[in-house]
């Protein structure tokens, strides 16, 4: 499976590169504001992103949802993505970035919450290199593993990956892969940490403060 997926990606490489260059030029002209939203599985990112969209006018782009939609489309790209996810591999940065770029361009907006990406340092570096976009800041939802497990096991959304073994594996991957991204941006003063273990409304009050301060600085 892995070898076949790799071959598909290599064959697609030149086409993806060319399309990305064209897309990137249009995206730079748009001069978008990007906020990365990071947090472990079950940290409440989706719920808070919906609140941010409603109150601050951002467009929410979930990398996971976009990848699942690509898989559902039945395209060659979707088949490759599905195979890699089944094997526990992270989808190549170029593929995810291309999907994100298309979604940003198709939106009529210039303010975006990118949820669940970058997943690791390689994702982060590739995003900045390809798009020439540096996030305005990173919204990091901090929550204990125990609390995230409780939430995921109780949400009953029918997702195949909502079982204790897979949840713990996902959390381990998040800590090993995504925390270095948080640390990178923290060293640049771009991380806004939110205590995600609190009730939803209290969490959003903290989120609102972050965005209000950012907007005030942007106006100033």
Coordinates of N, CA and C in Angstrom, one line a residue:
X1 N 0.8 -1.2 0.0 CA 0.0 0.0 0.0 C 0.9 1.3 0.0
X2 N 1.9 1.2 0.9 CA 2.7 2.4 1.0 C 3.4 2.7 -0.3
X3 N 4.0 1.7 -0.9 CA 4.8 1.9 -2.1 C 3.9 2.4 -3.2
X4 N 2.7 1.8 -3.3 CA 1.8 2.2 -4.3 C 1.4 3.7 -4.1
X5 N 1.1 4.1 -2.9 CA 0.8 5.5 -2.6 C 1.9 6.4 -3.0
X6 N 3.1 6.0 -2.7 CA 4.3 6.8 -3.0 C 4.4 7.0 -4.5
X7 N 4.2 5.9 -5.2 CA 4.3 6.0 -6.7 C 3.2 7.0 -7.3
X8 N 2.0 6.9 -6.7 CA 0.9 7.8 -7.2 C 1.3 9.2 -6.9
X9 N 1.9 9.5 -5.7 CA 2.3 10.8 -5.4 C 3.4 11.4 -6.3
X10 N 4.4 10.5 -6.6 CA 5.5 10.9 -7.5 C 4.9 11.2 -8.8
X11 N 4.0 10.4 -9.4 CA 3.5 10.7 -10.7 C 2.7 12.0 -10.7
X12 N 2.1 12.3 -9.6 CA 1.3 13.5 -9.5 C 2.2 14.8 -9.3
X13 N 3.4 14.5 -8.8 CA 4.2 15.6 -8.3 C 4.3 16.8 -9.2
X14 N 4.7 16.7 -10.5 CA 4.8 17.8 -11.3 C 3.6 18.6 -11.5
X15 N 2.4 17.9 -11.7 CA 1.2 18.5 -11.8 C 0.8 19.3 -10.6
X16 N 1.0 18.7 -9.4 CA 0.7 19.4 -8.1 C 1.6 20.6 -8.0
X17 N 2.9 20.5 -8.3 CA 3.8 21.7 -8.2 C 3.4 22.8 -9.1
X18 N 3.0 22.5 -10.4 CA 2.6 23.6 -11.3 C 1.3 24.2 -10.8
X19 N 0.4 23.4 -10.4 CA -0.9 24.0 -9.9 C -0.7 24.8 -8.7
X20 N 0.2 24.4 -7.8 CA 0.5 25.1 -6.6 C 1.1 26.5 -6.9
X21 N 1.9 26.5 -7.9 CA 2.5 27.8 -8.2 C 1.5 28.8 -8.7
X22 N 0.6 28.3 -9.5 CA -0.5 29.2 -10.1 C -1.4 29.7 -8.9
X23 N -1.8 28.7 -8.1 CA -2.7 29.0 -7.0 C -2.0 30.0 -6.0
X24 N -0.7 29.8 -5.8 CA 0.0 30.6 -4.8 C 0.0 32.1 -5.2
X25 N 0.2 32.4 -6.5 CA 0.2 33.7 -7.0 C -1.1 34.4 -6.7
X26 N -2.2 33.8 -6.9 CA -3.5 34.3 -6.7 C -3.7 34.5 -5.2
X27 N -3.2 33.6 -4.4 CA -3.4 33.7 -2.9 C -2.6 34.9 -2.3
X28 N -1.4 35.1 -2.8 CA -0.6 36.2 -2.3 C -1.3 37.5 -2.6
X29 N -1.9 37.6 -3.8 CA -2.7 38.8 -4.1 C -3.8 39.1 -3.1
X30 N -4.3 38.0 -2.6 CA -5.5 38.1 -1.6 C -5.0 38.6 -0.3
X31 N -3.7 38.4 0.0 CA -3.1 38.9 1.3 C -3.9 38.5 2.5
X32 N -4.2 37.2 2.7 CA -5.1 36.7 3.7 C -4.4 36.8 5.1
X33 N -5.3 36.9 6.1 CA -4.9 36.7 7.5 C -5.2 35.3 7.9
X34 N -4.2 34.6 8.4 CA -4.3 33.2 8.7 C -4.0 33.0 10.2
X35 N -4.9 32.3 10.9 CA -4.7 31.9 12.2 C -4.6 30.3 12.3
X36 N -3.5 29.7 12.7 CA -3.5 28.3 12.9 C -4.2 28.0 14.2
X37 N -5.0 26.9 14.2 CA -5.7 26.5 15.4 C -5.2 25.1 15.7
X38 N -4.5 24.9 16.8 CA -3.9 23.6 17.2 C -4.4 23.2 18.6
X39 N -4.5 21.9 18.7 CA -5.0 21.3 20.0 C -5.1 19.8 19.8
X40 N -5.0 19.1 20.8 CA -5.2 17.6 20.7 C -6.6 17.2 20.3
X41 N -6.7 15.9 20.0 CA -8.1 15.4 19.6 C -9.0 15.5 20.8
X42 N -10.2 16.2 20.6 CA -11.1 16.4 21.7 C -10.9 17.6 22.5
X43 N -10.0 18.5 22.1 CA -9.7 19.7 22.8 C -10.8 20.8 22.6
X44 N -11.7 20.6 21.7 CA -12.8 21.5 21.5 C -12.5 22.5 20.4
X45 N -11.5 22.3 19.5 CA -11.2 23.2 18.5 C -12.4 23.6 17.6
X46 N -13.1 22.5 17.1 CA -14.2 22.7 16.2 C -15.3 23.6 16.8
X47 N -15.7 23.3 18.0 CA -16.7 24.1 18.7 C -16.3 25.6 18.7
X48 N -15.1 25.8 19.1 CA -14.6 27.2 19.3 C -14.4 27.9 17.9
X49 N -14.0 27.1 16.9 CA -13.9 27.7 15.6 C -15.2 28.2 15.1
X50 N -16.3 27.4 15.4 CA -17.7 27.8 15.0 C -18.0 29.2 15.6
X51 N -17.7 29.3 16.9 CA -17.9 30.6 17.6 C -17.2 31.7 17.0
X52 N -15.9 31.5 16.7 CA -15.1 32.5 16.1 C -15.6 33.0 14.7
X53 N -16.1 32.0 13.9 CA -16.7 32.3 12.6 C -17.9 33.3 12.8
X54 N -18.7 32.9 13.8 CA -19.9 33.7 14.0 C -19.6 35.1 14.5
X55 N -18.7 35.2 15.4 CA -18.4 36.5 16.1 C -17.4 37.4 15.4
X56 N -16.5 36.8 14.6 CA -15.4 37.5 14.1 C -15.2 37.4 12.6
X57 N -16.1 36.7 11.9 CA -16.1 36.7 10.5 C -15.0 35.9 9.7
X58 N -14.4 35.0 10.4 CA -13.4 34.2 9.8 C -14.0 33.0 9.0
X59 N -13.3 32.4 8.1 CA -13.7 31.2 7.4 C -12.9 30.1 8.1
X60 N -13.6 29.0 8.5 CA -13.0 27.9 9.2 C -12.6 26.8 8.2
X61 N -11.4 26.5 8.1 CA -10.9 25.4 7.2 C -10.3 24.3 8.1
X62 N -11.0 23.2 8.2 CA -10.5 22.1 8.9 C -9.7 21.2 7.9
X63 N -8.4 21.0 8.2 CA -7.6 20.2 7.3 C -8.2 18.8 7.3
X64 N -8.6 18.2 8.4 CA -9.1 16.9 8.4 C -10.4 16.8 7.6
X65 N -11.3 17.7 7.7 CA -12.6 17.7 7.0 C -12.3 17.8 5.5
X66 N -11.4 18.7 5.1 CA -11.0 18.8 3.7 C -10.4 17.5 3.1
X67 N -9.6 16.9 3.9 CA -9.0 15.6 3.5 C -10.1 14.5 3.3
X68 N -11.0 14.5 4.3 CA -12.1 13.5 4.3 C -13.0 13.7 3.1
X69 N -13.2 15.0 2.7 CA -14.0 15.3 1.6 C -13.3 14.9 0.3
X70 N -12.0 15.0 0.3 CA -11.2 14.6 -0.9 C -11.3 13.1 -1.1
X71 N -11.3 12.3 0.1 CA -11.4 10.9 0.0 C -12.8 10.5 -0.5
X72 N -13.8 11.2 0.0 CA -15.2 10.9 -0.4 C -15.4 11.1 -1.8
X73 N -14.7 12.0 -2.4 CA -14.8 12.3 -3.9 C -14.5 11.2 -4.8
X74 N -13.6 10.3 -4.2 CA -13.2 9.1 -5.0 C -12.1 9.4 -6.0
X75 N -11.5 10.5 -5.9 CA -10.4 10.9 -6.9 C -9.2 10.1 -6.6
X76 N -8.2 10.1 -7.5 CA -6.9 9.4 -7.3 C -6.3 10.0 -6.1
X77 N -6.3 11.3 -5.9 CA -5.7 12.0 -4.8 C -6.4 11.5 -3.5
X78 N -7.7 11.3 -3.5 CA -8.5 10.8 -2.4 C -8.1 9.4 -2.0
X79 N -7.9 8.6 -3.0 CA -7.5 7.2 -2.7 C -6.1 7.1 -2.1
X80 N -5.2 7.9 -2.6 CA -3.9 8.0 -2.0 C -3.9 8.5 -0.5
X81 N -4.7 9.5 -0.3 CA -4.9 10.0 1.1 C -5.4 8.9 2.0
X82 N -6.5 8.2 1.5 CA -7.1 7.2 2.3 C -6.1 6.1 2.7
X83 N -5.3 5.7 1.7 CA -4.3 4.6 2.0 C -3.3 5.0 3.1
X84 N -2.9 6.3 3.0 CA -1.9 6.8 3.9 C -2.5 6.9 5.3
X85 N -3.7 7.4 5.4 CA -4.3 7.5 6.7 C -4.5 6.1 7.4
X86 N -5.0 5.1 6.6 CA -5.1 3.8 7.1 C -3.8 3.2 7.6
X87 N -2.7 3.6 7.0 CA -1.4 3.1 7.5 C -0.8 4.0 8.6
X88 N -1.6 5.0 9.0 CA -1.1 5.8 10.1 C -0.1 6.8 9.6
X89 N 0.0 7.0 8.3 CA 1.0 8.0 7.8 C 0.4 9.4 7.7
X90 N 1.2 10.4 7.8 CA 0.7 11.8 7.6 C 0.7 12.1 6.1
X91 N -0.3 12.7 5.6 CA -0.5 13.0 4.2 C 0.6 14.0 3.8
X92 N 1.2 13.8 2.6 CA 2.3 14.8 2.2 C 1.9 16.2 2.3
X93 N 2.8 17.1 2.8 CA 2.4 18.5 3.0 C 1.9 19.1 1.7
X94 N 2.5 18.8 0.6 CA 2.1 19.5 -0.7 C 0.7 19.2 -1.0
X95 N 0.2 18.0 -0.7 CA -1.2 17.6 -1.0 C -2.1 18.4 -0.1
X96 N -1.9 18.4 1.2 CA -2.8 19.2 2.1 C -2.7 20.7 1.8
X97 N -1.5 21.2 1.6 CA -1.4 22.6 1.3 C -2.2 23.0 0.0
X98 N -2.1 22.2 -1.0 CA -2.9 22.5 -2.2 C -4.4 22.5 -2.0
X99 N -4.9 21.6 -1.2 CA -6.3 21.5 -0.8 C -6.7 22.8 0.0
X100 N -5.8 23.2 0.9 CA -6.1 24.4 1.7 C -6.1 25.6 0.8
X101 N -5.1 25.7 -0.1 CA -5.0 26.9 -1.0 C -6.3 27.0 -1.8
X102 N -6.7 25.9 -2.4 CA -8.0 25.9 -3.2 C -9.2 26.4 -2.4
X103 N -9.3 25.9 -1.1 CA -10.4 26.3 -0.3 C -10.3 27.8 0.0
X104 N -9.1 28.3 0.3 CA -8.9 29.7 0.6 C -9.3 30.6 -0.6
X105 N -8.9 30.2 -1.8 CA -9.2 30.9 -3.0 C -10.7 30.9 -3.3
X106 N -11.3 29.7 -3.1 CA -12.8 29.6 -3.4 C -13.6 30.4 -2.4
X107 N -13.1 30.7 -1.3 CA -13.8 31.5 -0.3 C -13.8 33.0 -0.7
X108 N -14.8 33.7 -0.4 CA -14.8 35.1 -0.7 C -14.2 35.9 0.5
X109 N -13.6 35.2 1.4 CA -13.1 35.8 2.6 C -11.6 36.0 2.5
X110 N -11.0 36.8 3.4 CA -9.6 37.0 3.5 C -9.1 36.7 4.9
X111 N -9.9 36.1 5.7 CA -9.5 35.8 7.1 C -9.9 34.3 7.4
X112 N -8.8 33.5 7.7 CA -9.0 32.1 7.8 C -8.5 31.5 9.1
X113 N -9.3 30.6 9.7 CA -8.8 29.7 10.7 C -8.4 28.4 10.1
X114 N -7.2 28.0 10.2 CA -6.8 26.7 9.7 C -6.6 25.8 10.8
X115 N -7.5 24.8 10.9 CA -7.7 23.9 12.0 C -7.0 22.6 11.8
X116 N -6.1 22.2 12.7 CA -5.5 20.9 12.6 C -4.3 20.8 11.6
X117 N -3.8 21.9 11.2 CA -2.6 22.0 10.3 C -1.9 23.3 10.7
X118 N -0.6 23.3 10.8 CA 0.3 22.2 10.4 C 0.4 21.1 11.5
X119 N 0.5 19.9 11.1 CA 0.6 18.7 12.0 C 2.0 18.5 12.6
X120 N 3.0 19.0 11.9 CA 4.4 18.8 12.3 C 5.2 19.9 11.7
X121 N 6.5 19.9 12.1 CA 7.4 21.0 11.7 C 7.6 21.0 10.2
X122 N 7.6 19.8 9.6 CA 7.7 19.8 8.1 C 6.5 20.4 7.4
X123 N 5.3 20.1 7.9 CA 4.1 20.8 7.4 C 4.3 22.3 7.5
X124 N 4.7 22.8 8.7 CA 4.8 24.2 9.0 C 5.8 24.9 8.0
X125 N 7.0 24.3 7.9 CA 8.0 24.9 7.0 C 7.5 24.9 5.5
X126 N 6.8 23.8 5.1 CA 6.3 23.7 3.7 C 5.2 24.7 3.5
X127 N 4.3 24.9 4.5 CA 3.3 25.9 4.3 C 3.8 27.3 4.1
X128 N 4.7 27.7 4.9 CA 5.3 29.0 4.8 C 6.1 29.2 3.5
X129 N 6.8 28.1 3.1 CA 7.6 28.2 1.9 C 6.8 28.3 0.7
X130 N 5.7 27.4 0.6 CA 4.9 27.4 -0.6 C 3.9 28.6 -0.7
X131 N 3.3 29.0 0.4 CA 2.3 30.0 0.4 C 2.9 31.4 0.6
X132 N 4.1 31.5 1.2 CA 4.7 32.7 1.6 C 3.8 33.4 2.7
X133 N 3.0 32.7 3.4 CA 2.2 33.2 4.4 C 2.7 32.8 5.8
X134 N 2.8 33.7 6.7 CA 3.2 33.5 8.1 C 1.9 33.8 8.9
X135 N 1.5 32.9 9.8 CA 0.3 33.1 10.5 C 0.3 34.3 11.4
X136 N -0.8 35.0 11.5 CA -0.9 36.1 12.4 C -0.6 35.7 13.9
X137 N -1.1 34.6 14.2 CA -0.8 33.9 15.5 C -1.3 32.5 15.5
X138 N -1.0 31.7 16.5 CA -1.4 30.4 16.7 C -2.3 30.3 17.9
X139 N -3.5 29.8 17.7 CA -4.5 29.6 18.8 C -4.3 28.2 19.3
X140 N -3.7 28.0 20.5 CA -3.4 26.6 21.0 C -4.3 26.3 22.2
X141 N -5.2 25.3 21.9 CA -6.1 24.8 23.0 C -5.4 23.7 23.8
X142 N -5.1 24.0 25.0 CA -4.4 23.1 25.9 C -5.3 22.3 26.8
X143 N -5.2 21.0 26.7 CA -6.2 20.2 27.5 C -5.5 18.9 27.9
X144 N -5.8 18.3 29.0 CA -5.2 17.1 29.4 C -5.6 15.9 28.6
X145 N -4.8 14.9 28.5 CA -5.2 13.7 27.8 C -6.4 13.0 28.4
X146 N -6.5 13.0 29.7 CA -7.7 12.4 30.3 C -9.0 13.1 29.9
X147 N -9.0 14.4 29.9 CA -10.2 15.1 29.6 C -10.5 14.9 28.1
X148 N -9.6 14.9 27.2 CA -9.8 14.7 25.8 C -10.4 13.3 25.5
X149 N -9.8 12.3 26.3 CA -10.4 10.9 26.1 C -11.8 10.9 26.5
X150 N -12.2 11.5 27.7 CA -13.5 11.6 28.2 C -14.5 12.2 27.1
X151 N -14.1 13.3 26.5 CA -14.9 14.0 25.6 C -15.1 13.1 24.3
X152 N -14.0 12.5 23.8 CA -14.1 11.8 22.5 C -14.9 10.5 22.7
X153 N -14.8 9.8 23.8 CA -15.6 8.6 24.1 C -17.0 8.9 24.3
X154 N -17.3 10.1 24.7 CA -18.7 10.5 25.0 C -19.5 11.2 23.9
X155 N -18.8 11.6 22.8 CA -19.4 12.4 21.8 C -20.3 11.6 20.8
X156 N -19.9 10.3 20.7 CA -20.7 9.4 19.9 C -21.1 9.9 18.5
X157 N -20.1 10.3 17.8 CA -20.3 10.8 16.4 C -20.2 9.8 15.4
X158 N -19.9 8.6 15.8 CA -19.8 7.5 14.8 C -18.5 7.4 14.0
X159 N -17.5 8.2 14.4 CA -16.3 8.1 13.7 C -15.5 6.8 14.1
X160 N -14.9 6.2 13.1 CA -14.2 4.9 13.4 C -13.0 5.1 14.3
X161 N -12.5 6.3 14.4 CA -11.3 6.5 15.2 C -11.6 6.9 16.7
X162 N -12.9 6.9 17.0 CA -13.3 7.2 18.4 C -13.3 6.0 19.3
X163 N -12.2 5.3 19.4 CA -12.0 4.2 20.4 C -10.8 4.5 21.2
X164 N -10.7 3.9 22.4 CA -9.6 4.3 23.3 C -8.2 4.1 22.8
X165 N -8.0 3.0 22.1 CA -6.7 2.7 21.6 C -6.2 3.7 20.6
X166 N -7.1 4.0 19.6 CA -6.8 5.0 18.6 C -6.7 6.4 19.1
X167 N -7.6 6.7 20.1 CA -7.5 8.1 20.7 C -6.1 8.3 21.4
X168 N -5.7 7.3 22.1 CA -4.4 7.4 22.7 C -3.2 7.5 21.7
X169 N -3.4 6.8 20.7 CA -2.3 6.9 19.6 C -2.3 8.3 19.0
X170 N -3.5 8.8 18.7 CA -3.6 10.1 18.1 C -3.1 11.2 19.1
X171 N -3.3 11.0 20.4 CA -2.8 12.0 21.3 C -1.2 12.0 21.3
X172 N -0.7 10.7 21.3 CA 0.8 10.6 21.3 C 1.4 11.2 20.1
X173 N 0.7 11.0 18.9 CA 1.2 11.6 17.7 C 1.2 13.1 17.8
X174 N 0.1 13.6 18.4 CA -0.1 15.1 18.5 C 1.1 15.7 19.3
X175 N 1.4 15.0 20.5 CA 2.4 15.5 21.4 C 3.8 15.5 20.7
X176 N 4.1 14.4 20.0 CA 5.4 14.2 19.4 C 5.5 15.1 18.1
X177 N 4.5 15.3 17.4 CA 4.6 16.0 16.1 C 4.2 17.5 16.2
X178 N 3.1 17.8 16.9 CA 2.5 19.1 16.8 C 3.1 20.1 17.9
X179 N 3.4 19.5 19.0 CA 4.0 20.4 20.1 C 5.2 21.2 19.6
X180 N 6.1 20.5 18.8 CA 7.3 21.3 18.3 C 6.8 22.5 17.4
X181 N 5.7 22.4 16.8 CA 5.2 23.5 16.0 C 4.8 24.7 16.9
X182 N 4.1 24.3 18.0 CA 3.7 25.3 19.0 C 4.9 25.9 19.6
X183 N 5.9 25.2 19.9 CA 7.2 25.7 20.5 C 7.9 26.7 19.5
X184 N 7.8 26.3 18.2 CA 8.5 27.2 17.2 C 7.8 28.6 17.2
X185 N 6.5 28.6 17.2 CA 5.8 29.9 17.1 C 5.8 30.6 18.5
X186 N 5.9 29.8 19.6 CA 6.0 30.4 20.9 C 7.3 31.2 21.0
X187 N 8.4 30.7 20.4 CA 9.7 31.4 20.4 C 9.6 32.7 19.6
X188 N 8.6 32.8 18.8 CA 8.4 34.0 18.0 C 7.3 34.9 18.5
X189 N 6.8 34.6 19.7 CA 5.7 35.4 20.3 C 4.4 35.3 19.7
X190 N 4.1 34.2 19.0 CA 2.9 34.1 18.2 C 1.9 33.1 18.8
X191 N 2.1 32.5 19.9 CA 1.2 31.5 20.5 C 0.3 32.2 21.5
X192 N -1.0 31.9 21.3 CA -2.0 32.4 22.3 C -2.7 31.1 22.9
X193 N -2.2 30.8 24.1 CA -2.6 29.5 24.8 C -4.0 29.7 25.5
X194 N -4.9 28.7 25.3 CA -6.2 28.7 25.8 C -6.4 27.5 26.7
X195 N -6.9 27.7 27.9 CA -7.2 26.5 28.8 C -8.5 25.9 28.3
X196 N -8.3 24.8 27.6 CA -9.5 24.2 26.9 C -10.2 23.2 27.8
X197 N -9.8 23.0 29.1 CA -10.5 22.1 30.0 C -11.7 22.8 30.6
X198 N -11.8 24.1 30.5 CA -12.9 24.8 31.1 C -14.2 24.6 30.3
X199 N -15.3 25.0 30.9 CA -16.6 24.9 30.2 C -16.5 25.8 28.9
X200 N -17.3 25.4 27.9 CA -17.3 26.0 26.5 C -17.4 27.5 26.6
X201 N -18.3 28.0 27.3 CA -18.5 29.5 27.4 C -17.3 30.2 27.9
X202 N -16.7 29.6 29.0 CA -15.5 30.2 29.6 C -14.3 30.2 28.6
X203 N -14.2 29.1 27.9 CA -13.2 29.0 26.9 C -13.3 30.0 25.8
X204 N -14.6 30.2 25.4 CA -14.8 31.2 24.3 C -14.6 32.7 24.8
X205 N -14.8 32.9 26.1 CA -14.5 34.3 26.6 C -13.0 34.5 26.5
X206 N -12.2 33.5 26.7 CA -10.7 33.7 26.6 C -10.4 33.8 25.1
X207 N -11.0 33.1 24.3 CA -10.8 33.2 22.8 C -11.2 34.6 22.3
X208 N -12.3 35.1 22.8 CA -12.8 36.4 22.4 C -11.7 37.5 22.7
X209 N -11.2 37.4 23.9 CA -10.1 38.3 24.3 C -9.0 38.3 23.4
X210 N -8.5 37.1 23.0 CA -7.4 37.0 22.0 C -7.7 37.7 20.7
X211 N -8.9 37.5 20.1 CA -9.2 38.1 18.9 C -9.5 39.6 19.0
X212 N -10.1 40.0 20.0 CA -10.3 41.4 20.2 C -9.0 42.2 20.3
X213 N -8.1 41.7 21.1 CA -6.7 42.3 21.2 C -6.0 42.3 19.8
X214 N -6.1 41.2 19.1 CA -5.5 41.2 17.8 C -6.1 42.2 16.8
X215 N -7.5 42.3 16.8 CA -8.1 43.3 16.0 C -7.8 44.7 16.3
X216 N -7.7 45.0 17.6 CA -7.4 46.3 18.1 C -5.9 46.7 17.6
X217 N -5.0 45.8 17.7 CA -3.6 46.0 17.2 C -3.6 46.2 15.7
X218 N -4.4 45.5 15.0 CA -4.5 45.6 13.5 C -5.0 46.9 13.1
X219 N -6.0 47.4 13.8 CA -6.5 48.7 13.5 C -5.5 49.9 13.9
X220 N -4.9 49.7 15.0 CA -3.9 50.7 15.4 C -2.7 50.7 14.5

